[in-house]
Every structure is written in C-alpha cells, then in structure tokens.
PDB file of C-alpha atoms in Angstrom:
ATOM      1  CA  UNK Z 212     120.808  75.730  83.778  1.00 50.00           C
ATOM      2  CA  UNK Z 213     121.565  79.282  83.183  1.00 55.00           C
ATOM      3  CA  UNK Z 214     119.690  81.376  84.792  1.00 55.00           C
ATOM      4  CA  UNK Z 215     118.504  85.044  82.374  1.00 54.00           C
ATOM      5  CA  UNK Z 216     116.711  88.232  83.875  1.00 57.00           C
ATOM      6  CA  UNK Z 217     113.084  88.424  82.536  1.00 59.00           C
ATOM      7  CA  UNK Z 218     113.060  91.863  80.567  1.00 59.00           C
ATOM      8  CA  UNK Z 219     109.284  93.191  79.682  1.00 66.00           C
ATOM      9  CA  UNK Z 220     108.326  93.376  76.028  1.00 67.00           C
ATOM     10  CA  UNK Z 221     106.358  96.595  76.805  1.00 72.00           C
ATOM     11  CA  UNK Z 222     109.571  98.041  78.769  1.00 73.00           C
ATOM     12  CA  UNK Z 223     111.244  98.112  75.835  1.00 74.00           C
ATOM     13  CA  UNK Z 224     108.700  99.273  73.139  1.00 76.00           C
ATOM     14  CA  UNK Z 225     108.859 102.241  75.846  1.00 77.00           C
ATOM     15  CA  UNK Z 226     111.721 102.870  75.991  1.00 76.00           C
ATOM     16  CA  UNK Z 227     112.099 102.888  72.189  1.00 79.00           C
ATOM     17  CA  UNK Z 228     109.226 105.390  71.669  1.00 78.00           C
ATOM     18  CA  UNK Z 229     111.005 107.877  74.376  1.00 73.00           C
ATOM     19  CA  UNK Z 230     113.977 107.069  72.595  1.00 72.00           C
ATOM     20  CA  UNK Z 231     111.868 108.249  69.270  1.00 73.00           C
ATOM     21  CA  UNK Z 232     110.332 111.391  71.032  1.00 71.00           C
ATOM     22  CA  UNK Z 233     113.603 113.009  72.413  1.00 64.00           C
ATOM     23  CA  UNK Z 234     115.009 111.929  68.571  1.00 63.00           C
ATOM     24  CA  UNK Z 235     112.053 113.735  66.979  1.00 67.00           C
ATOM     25  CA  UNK Z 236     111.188 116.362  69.502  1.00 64.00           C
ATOM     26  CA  UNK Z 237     110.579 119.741  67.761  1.00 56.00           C
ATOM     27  CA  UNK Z 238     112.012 123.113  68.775  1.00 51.00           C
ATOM     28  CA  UNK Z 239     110.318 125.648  70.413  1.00 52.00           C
ATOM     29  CA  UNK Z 240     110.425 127.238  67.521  1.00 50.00           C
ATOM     30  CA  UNK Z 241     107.784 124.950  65.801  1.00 49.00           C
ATOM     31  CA  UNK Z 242     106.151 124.683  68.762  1.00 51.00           C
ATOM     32  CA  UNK Z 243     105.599 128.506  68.782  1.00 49.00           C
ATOM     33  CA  UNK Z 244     103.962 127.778  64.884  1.00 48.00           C
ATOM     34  CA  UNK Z 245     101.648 125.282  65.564  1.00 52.00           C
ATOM     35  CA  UNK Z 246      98.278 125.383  63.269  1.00 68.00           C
ATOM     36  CA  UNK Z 247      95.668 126.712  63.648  1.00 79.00           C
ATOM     37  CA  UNK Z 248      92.508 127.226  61.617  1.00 87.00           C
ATOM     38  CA  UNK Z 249      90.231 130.340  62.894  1.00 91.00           C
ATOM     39  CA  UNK Z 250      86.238 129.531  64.044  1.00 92.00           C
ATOM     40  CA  UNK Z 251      83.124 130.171  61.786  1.00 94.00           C
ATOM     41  CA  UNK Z 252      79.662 130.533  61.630  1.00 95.00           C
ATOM     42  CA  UNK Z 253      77.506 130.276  58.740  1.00 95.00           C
ATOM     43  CA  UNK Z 254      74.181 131.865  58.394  1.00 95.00           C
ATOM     44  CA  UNK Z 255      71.792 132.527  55.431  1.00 93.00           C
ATOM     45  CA  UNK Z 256      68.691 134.409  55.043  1.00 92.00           C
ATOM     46  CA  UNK Z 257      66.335 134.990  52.285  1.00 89.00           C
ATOM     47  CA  UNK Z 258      68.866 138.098  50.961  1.00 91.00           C
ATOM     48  CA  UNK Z 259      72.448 136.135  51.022  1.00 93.00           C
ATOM     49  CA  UNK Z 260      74.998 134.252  53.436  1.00 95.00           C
ATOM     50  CA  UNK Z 261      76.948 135.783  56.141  1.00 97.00           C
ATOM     51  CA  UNK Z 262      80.216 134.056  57.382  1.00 97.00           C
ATOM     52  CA  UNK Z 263      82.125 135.095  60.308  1.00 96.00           C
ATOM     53  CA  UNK Z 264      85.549 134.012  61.330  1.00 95.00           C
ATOM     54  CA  UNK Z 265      87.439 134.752  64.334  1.00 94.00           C
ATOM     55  CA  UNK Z 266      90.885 135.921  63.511  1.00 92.00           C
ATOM     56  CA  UNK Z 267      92.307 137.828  66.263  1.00 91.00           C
ATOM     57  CA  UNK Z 268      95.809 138.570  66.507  1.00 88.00           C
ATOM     58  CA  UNK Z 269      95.453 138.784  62.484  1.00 91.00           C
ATOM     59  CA  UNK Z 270      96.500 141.900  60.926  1.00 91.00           C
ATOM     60  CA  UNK Z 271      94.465 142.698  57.454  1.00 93.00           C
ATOM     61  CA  UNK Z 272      96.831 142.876  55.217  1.00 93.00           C
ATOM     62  CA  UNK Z 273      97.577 139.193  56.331  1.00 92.00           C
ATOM     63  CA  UNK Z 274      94.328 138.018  55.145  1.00 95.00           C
ATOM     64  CA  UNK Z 275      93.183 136.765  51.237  1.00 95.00           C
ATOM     65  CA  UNK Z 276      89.554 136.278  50.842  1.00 96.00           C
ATOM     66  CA  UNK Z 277      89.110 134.481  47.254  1.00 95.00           C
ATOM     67  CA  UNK Z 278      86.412 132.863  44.944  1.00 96.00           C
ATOM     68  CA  UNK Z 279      87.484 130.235  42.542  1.00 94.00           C
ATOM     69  CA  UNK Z 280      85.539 127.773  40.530  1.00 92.00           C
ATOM     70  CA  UNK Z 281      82.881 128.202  42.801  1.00 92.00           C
ATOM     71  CA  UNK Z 282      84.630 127.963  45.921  1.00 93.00           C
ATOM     72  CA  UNK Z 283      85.159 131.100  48.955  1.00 95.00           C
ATOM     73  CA  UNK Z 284      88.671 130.463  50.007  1.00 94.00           C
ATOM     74  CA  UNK Z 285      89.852 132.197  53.370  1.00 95.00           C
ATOM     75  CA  UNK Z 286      93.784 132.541  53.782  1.00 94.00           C
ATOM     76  CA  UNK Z 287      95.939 134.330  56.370  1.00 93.00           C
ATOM     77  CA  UNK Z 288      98.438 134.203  58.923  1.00 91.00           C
ATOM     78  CA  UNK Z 289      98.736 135.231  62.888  1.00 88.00           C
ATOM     79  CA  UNK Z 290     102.261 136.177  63.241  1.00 84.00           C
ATOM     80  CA  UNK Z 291     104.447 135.674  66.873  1.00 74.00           C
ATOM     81  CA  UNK Z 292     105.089 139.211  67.879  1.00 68.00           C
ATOM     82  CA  UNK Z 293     108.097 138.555  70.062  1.00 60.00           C
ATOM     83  CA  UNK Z 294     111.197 139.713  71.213  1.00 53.00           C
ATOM     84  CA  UNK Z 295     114.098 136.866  70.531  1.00 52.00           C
ATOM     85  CA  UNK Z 296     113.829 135.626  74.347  1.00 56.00           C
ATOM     86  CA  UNK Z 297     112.821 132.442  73.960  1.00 60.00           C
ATOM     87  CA  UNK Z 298     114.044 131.251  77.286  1.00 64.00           C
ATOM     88  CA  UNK Z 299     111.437 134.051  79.082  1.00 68.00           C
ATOM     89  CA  UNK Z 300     108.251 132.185  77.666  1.00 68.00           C
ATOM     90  CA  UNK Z 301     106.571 130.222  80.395  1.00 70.00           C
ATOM     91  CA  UNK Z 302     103.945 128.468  78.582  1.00 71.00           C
ATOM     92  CA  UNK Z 303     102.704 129.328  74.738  1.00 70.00           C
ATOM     93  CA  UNK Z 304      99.014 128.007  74.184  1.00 74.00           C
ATOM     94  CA  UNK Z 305      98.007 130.274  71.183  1.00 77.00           C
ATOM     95  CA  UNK Z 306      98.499 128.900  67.884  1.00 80.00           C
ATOM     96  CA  UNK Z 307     100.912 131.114  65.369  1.00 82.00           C
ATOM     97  CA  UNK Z 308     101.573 130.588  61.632  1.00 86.00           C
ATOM     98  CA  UNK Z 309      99.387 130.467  58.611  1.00 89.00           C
ATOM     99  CA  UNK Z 310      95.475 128.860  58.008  1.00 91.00           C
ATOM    100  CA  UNK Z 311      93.361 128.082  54.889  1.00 91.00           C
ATOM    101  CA  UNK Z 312      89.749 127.632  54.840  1.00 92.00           C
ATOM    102  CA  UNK Z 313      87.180 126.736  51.905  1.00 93.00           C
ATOM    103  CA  UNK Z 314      84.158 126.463  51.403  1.00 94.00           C
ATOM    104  CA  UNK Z 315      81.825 125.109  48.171  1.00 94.00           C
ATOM    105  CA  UNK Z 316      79.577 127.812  47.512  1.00 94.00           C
ATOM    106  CA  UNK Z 317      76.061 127.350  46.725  1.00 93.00           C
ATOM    107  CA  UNK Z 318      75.099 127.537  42.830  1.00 91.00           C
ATOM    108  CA  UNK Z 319      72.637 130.735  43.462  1.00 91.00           C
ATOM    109  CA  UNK Z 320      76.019 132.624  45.274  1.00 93.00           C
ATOM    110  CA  UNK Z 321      76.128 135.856  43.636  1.00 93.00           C
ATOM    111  CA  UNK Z 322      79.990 135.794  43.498  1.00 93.00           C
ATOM    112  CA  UNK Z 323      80.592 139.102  41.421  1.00 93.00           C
ATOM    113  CA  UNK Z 324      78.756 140.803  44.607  1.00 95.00           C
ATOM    114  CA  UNK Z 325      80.879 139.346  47.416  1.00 96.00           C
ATOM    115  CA  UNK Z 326      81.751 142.156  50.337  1.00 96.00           C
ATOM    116  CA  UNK Z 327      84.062 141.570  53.099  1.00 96.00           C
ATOM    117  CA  UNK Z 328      85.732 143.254  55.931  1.00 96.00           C
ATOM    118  CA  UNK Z 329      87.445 142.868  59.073  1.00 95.00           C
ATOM    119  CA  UNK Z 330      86.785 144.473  62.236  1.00 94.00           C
ATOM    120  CA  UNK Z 331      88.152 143.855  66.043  1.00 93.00           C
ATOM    121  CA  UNK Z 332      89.550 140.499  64.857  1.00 93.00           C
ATOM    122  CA  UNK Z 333      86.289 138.974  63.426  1.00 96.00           C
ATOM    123  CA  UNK Z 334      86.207 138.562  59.310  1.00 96.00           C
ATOM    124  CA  UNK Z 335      82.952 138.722  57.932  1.00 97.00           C
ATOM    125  CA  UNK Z 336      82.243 137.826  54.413  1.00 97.00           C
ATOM    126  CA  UNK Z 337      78.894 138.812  53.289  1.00 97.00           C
ATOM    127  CA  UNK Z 338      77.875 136.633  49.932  1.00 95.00           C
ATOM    128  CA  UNK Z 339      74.030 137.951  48.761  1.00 94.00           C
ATOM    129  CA  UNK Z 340      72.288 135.476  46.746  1.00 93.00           C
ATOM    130  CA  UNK Z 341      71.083 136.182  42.939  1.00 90.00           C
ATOM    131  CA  UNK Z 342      67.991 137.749  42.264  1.00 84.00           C
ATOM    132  CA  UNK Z 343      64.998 134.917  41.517  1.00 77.00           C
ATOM    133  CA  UNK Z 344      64.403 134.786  37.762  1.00 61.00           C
ATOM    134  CA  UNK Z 345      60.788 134.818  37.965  1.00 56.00           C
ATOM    135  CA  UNK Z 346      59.604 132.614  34.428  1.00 67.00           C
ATOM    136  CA  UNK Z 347      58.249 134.503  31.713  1.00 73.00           C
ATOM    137  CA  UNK Z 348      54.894 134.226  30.807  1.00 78.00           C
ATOM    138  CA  UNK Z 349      53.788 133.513  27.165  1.00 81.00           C
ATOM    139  CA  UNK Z 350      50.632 134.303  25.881  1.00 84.00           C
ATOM    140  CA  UNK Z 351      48.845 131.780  24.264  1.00 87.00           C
ATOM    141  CA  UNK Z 352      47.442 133.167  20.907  1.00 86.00           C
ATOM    142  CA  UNK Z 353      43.913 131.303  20.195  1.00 87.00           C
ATOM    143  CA  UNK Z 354      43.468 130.680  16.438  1.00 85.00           C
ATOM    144  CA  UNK Z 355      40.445 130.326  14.453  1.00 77.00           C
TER     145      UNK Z 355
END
C-alpha cells in the first residue's frame, strides 16, 4: 500500500484565487481612478427642491448639470493633480475619475426654471416647483 500526502481542498482553492489576484491585480494607475459618486441631500419646501452635492476637488468646468425626459442628471469628474512620481505616494484613499448621478424629477418640477451653481466644492441645484393652477370658476347662469 502506497502511501500519498493528504493535500487540503481549501489549500488549493487558495492558492488558486492568489494565483487569480496577482494575475488580475490592477495598476496603481487604476487604483488612483477608482469611482466615486459625490454625497447629496434632498430637500423641498412649499417654493421648490434644493439638492446639494459634495464635489470637492471638482473644478466647474468639469461639471454637466442636465434635464432630460424628466430626469436632473449630475455629471463630472475629480481629476489626480499629480506629478508623475508614482513611487512617492504612500497611501491614496480619495477616489479620482468621473461620476454620474440622476434623479426622476417630480411631475410639478418647473424644469425651464432650474438654477445651479457651485461654490467651495458643494453643487447646489435649486429646482422651484410650478405655480398651483388654482381651477376656474364658472358661473352657473339660472334660466327661467
């Protein structure tokens, strides 16, 4: 009887995936353009809807505000500022590289009145809501 060395299952499968992870690793350039989508709040009041998203590190010209088939679509892109030194970066937690946002706008959204701006990183978006058709009142003519 021949004796054989007893070789974990689960050994292997690891050793596979770290085979698989040093295979697919991605470069520090990807790493550097991870994404990233930028906070929001939502209020509304009786007048319209205010949203603010955090952006900083955006520059304006980087950012599209749009309104489409009743949707408010927020696009833009934090760029890596760098020098080509790769090798000096100690650790890189910040998220680079380009975001989209939506959101389905209400059906009383005044979109032809939609005002935005951007000020010490923070986008706000202000939409007001349409004025209140109040129902017009018929008078009733009494007949004799």
């Amino acid at each position: 009887m021949a004796l054989m060395r007893y070789t974990s299952p689960f050994r292997e499968l690891a050793q596979i995936q770290n085979d698989l992870n040093r295979f697919f690793s991605p470069s520090q350039e990807e790493l550097l353009s991870t994404a990233w989508s930028p906070q929001v709040d939502i209020y509304e009041d009786e007048n319209g809807i205010s949203l603010h998203a955090d952006a900083p590190g955006v520059d304006q010209k980087d950012i599209d505000v749009r309104v489409e088939n009743g949707m408010l679509t927020l696009k833009g892109e934090r760029k890596l500022e760098r020098e080509d030194k790769k090798e000096n970066y100690h650790r890189v937690e910040r998220a680079y590289g380009s975001f989209t946002r939506s959101f389905m706008l209400p059906d009383y959204a005044d979109t032809e009145r939609i005002e935005a701006t951007f000020r010490n990183g923070v986008l706000d978006v202000y939409i007001p809501k349409k004025a209140e058709k109040k129902p017009k009142q018929i008078k009733v003519a009494v007949k004799q």
